[in-house]
Amino acid sequence: MPHHPYGTAELGRTGVTVPRLGLGCAPLGNLYRAVPEERSRDVVRAALAAGARFFDTAPHYGLGLSEERLGRALRGHDRGSYTLATKVGRRLRPLAPGEEPDGEGFVDTPARARVRDCSRAGIRATLEASLERLGVDAVDIVYLHDVEHQLREVYETGFPALAELRAQRVVRAIGFGMNHSGVLARLVADLDVDVVLCAGRWTLLERTALDDLLPVCARRGTSVVVGGVYNSGLLADPSPGAPYDYAPAPAHLLARARRLADVCAEFGVPLKAAALRFPFGHPAVAAAVVGAATPGEVAENAALFRHPVPDELWHTLVARGLLDPDLPLPPAG
């Protein structure tokens, strides 16, 4: 793995090393809006150039479109020069005659449907299809994706199937990805989990993961990759109508986000830079993955990640009641 300007972290005891900043590839699957093919390639190339060589995708993202586009954009690049994560738990199938696609927020998708499948055969078939779309022989990380309502199948077949793939060295690290930190905490406590992807529950606005997931991960040696650092956009632009958890933000959260932005401005720190840095206050956090739909957004996230954030900012946020006093605060930098 080449030098990364953000530093790197090892996931659990797997030997998989990731840069601290990665690219979330849901936008490559046309999340909410269509992204032209050429621009999707430029987004991936911008991430490679910026050193954010950790790519997180899934069959769910655009019904396979994200994986296909990511694979095309990475073609010709040394497989050892980047880290690749995808997900299982949703198997894709062709649409039946007369069946309408359900994009689930993704637009202009291939003519496919999702099937919830945590069976051993389903896990293997899903991963094999992902490898074909990505154009690679192996991925580094595989998560069981949004399986909070399938826990019986997870315990009986889903996680054992992933553990078998890890034992066979088909994948190097396994875990779970979802935005329910309490469910993740239970799974980490019960199972031999290398890494979890937790979205939106450990941010400047949301401490839930500190109260359930993060202590268990620290105790078990499980690494955390943080997603949703901007809470669906509220911490990116706290203006009226801003989203939080994919719905319009409640008034009290919008007001708090604006107060956070005001204090950050006093220190010359963009709110987004503080939001990106904040999760790294906890030692279990290995990396953050941030989505981007344009090369400019990739460059902006890279610059924000490097933006100096003084200790005084965090202590001021605590003093003004915008952060709880028991929160672990990031190191200066």
PDB file of N, CA, C and O in Angstrom, residues 17 45 61 92 95 161 171 183 248 257 271 281:
ATOM      1  N   THR A  17      -4.833  -2.924   5.754  1.00  0.00           N
ATOM      2  CA  THR A  17      -4.523  -1.547   6.100  1.00  0.00           C
ATOM      3  C   THR A  17      -5.322  -0.611   5.202  1.00  0.00           C
ATOM      4  O   THR A  17      -5.398  -0.821   3.990  1.00  0.00           O
ATOM      5  N   ARG A  45     -10.849   8.423 -10.094  1.00  0.00           N
ATOM      6  CA  ARG A  45      -9.471   8.867 -10.366  1.00  0.00           C
ATOM      7  C   ARG A  45      -9.049   9.977  -9.414  1.00  0.00           C
ATOM      8  O   ARG A  45      -7.889  10.026  -8.977  1.00  0.00           O
ATOM      9  N   TYR A  61     -26.128  -0.470  -4.163  1.00  0.00           N
ATOM     10  CA  TYR A  61     -25.922   0.868  -4.704  1.00  0.00           C
ATOM     11  C   TYR A  61     -26.154   0.858  -6.213  1.00  0.00           C
ATOM     12  O   TYR A  61     -25.286   0.466  -7.005  1.00  0.00           O
ATOM     13  N   LEU A  92     -28.836  -9.858  -6.225  1.00  0.00           N
ATOM     14  CA  LEU A  92     -29.509  -9.229  -7.356  1.00  0.00           C
ATOM     15  C   LEU A  92     -29.980 -10.294  -8.345  1.00  0.00           C
ATOM     16  O   LEU A  92     -29.309 -11.302  -8.554  1.00  0.00           O
ATOM     17  N   LEU A  95     -35.035  -8.558 -13.605  1.00  0.00           N
ATOM     18  CA  LEU A  95     -36.464  -8.299 -13.443  1.00  0.00           C
ATOM     19  C   LEU A  95     -37.279  -9.331 -14.207  1.00  0.00           C
ATOM     20  O   LEU A  95     -36.909  -9.764 -15.301  1.00  0.00           O
ATOM     21  N   ALA A 161     -21.205 -18.248   6.915  1.00  0.00           N
ATOM     22  CA  ALA A 161     -20.748 -18.281   5.524  1.00  0.00           C
ATOM     23  C   ALA A 161     -19.603 -17.304   5.299  1.00  0.00           C
ATOM     24  O   ALA A 161     -18.618 -17.619   4.605  1.00  0.00           O
ATOM     25  N   VAL A 171     -11.704 -13.821   1.394  1.00  0.00           N
ATOM     26  CA  VAL A 171     -11.730 -12.422   1.822  1.00  0.00           C
ATOM     27  C   VAL A 171     -10.829 -12.298   3.042  1.00  0.00           C
ATOM     28  O   VAL A 171     -10.567 -13.283   3.742  1.00  0.00           O
ATOM     29  N   VAL A 183     -27.614  -2.807  17.317  1.00  0.00           N
ATOM     30  CA  VAL A 183     -27.549  -4.132  16.695  1.00  0.00           C
ATOM     31  C   VAL A 183     -26.097  -4.494  16.406  1.00  0.00           C
ATOM     32  O   VAL A 183     -25.661  -5.632  16.644  1.00  0.00           O
ATOM     33  N   PRO A 248     -36.162  15.576   6.221  1.00  0.00           N
ATOM     34  CA  PRO A 248     -35.900  16.947   6.669  1.00  0.00           C
ATOM     35  C   PRO A 248     -35.525  16.995   8.142  1.00  0.00           C
ATOM     36  O   PRO A 248     -36.155  16.356   8.988  1.00  0.00           O
ATOM     37  N   ALA A 257     -26.972  22.359  14.775  1.00  0.00           N
ATOM     38  CA  ALA A 257     -25.970  22.326  13.709  1.00  0.00           C
ATOM     39  C   ALA A 257     -25.505  23.729  13.350  1.00  0.00           C
ATOM     40  O   ALA A 257     -24.312  23.965  13.093  1.00  0.00           O
ATOM     41  N   LEU A 271     -17.309  23.795   9.226  1.00  0.00           N
ATOM     42  CA  LEU A 271     -18.064  22.776   9.957  1.00  0.00           C
ATOM     43  C   LEU A 271     -17.790  21.385   9.409  1.00  0.00           C
ATOM     44  O   LEU A 271     -17.656  20.419  10.176  1.00  0.00           O
ATOM     45  N   GLY A 281     -11.737  10.781  17.462  1.00  0.00           N
ATOM     46  CA  GLY A 281     -11.438  10.876  18.882  1.00  0.00           C
ATOM     47  C   GLY A 281     -11.491   9.533  19.589  1.00  0.00           C
ATOM     48  O   GLY A 281     -10.867   9.362  20.642  1.00  0.00           O
TER      49      GLY A 281
END
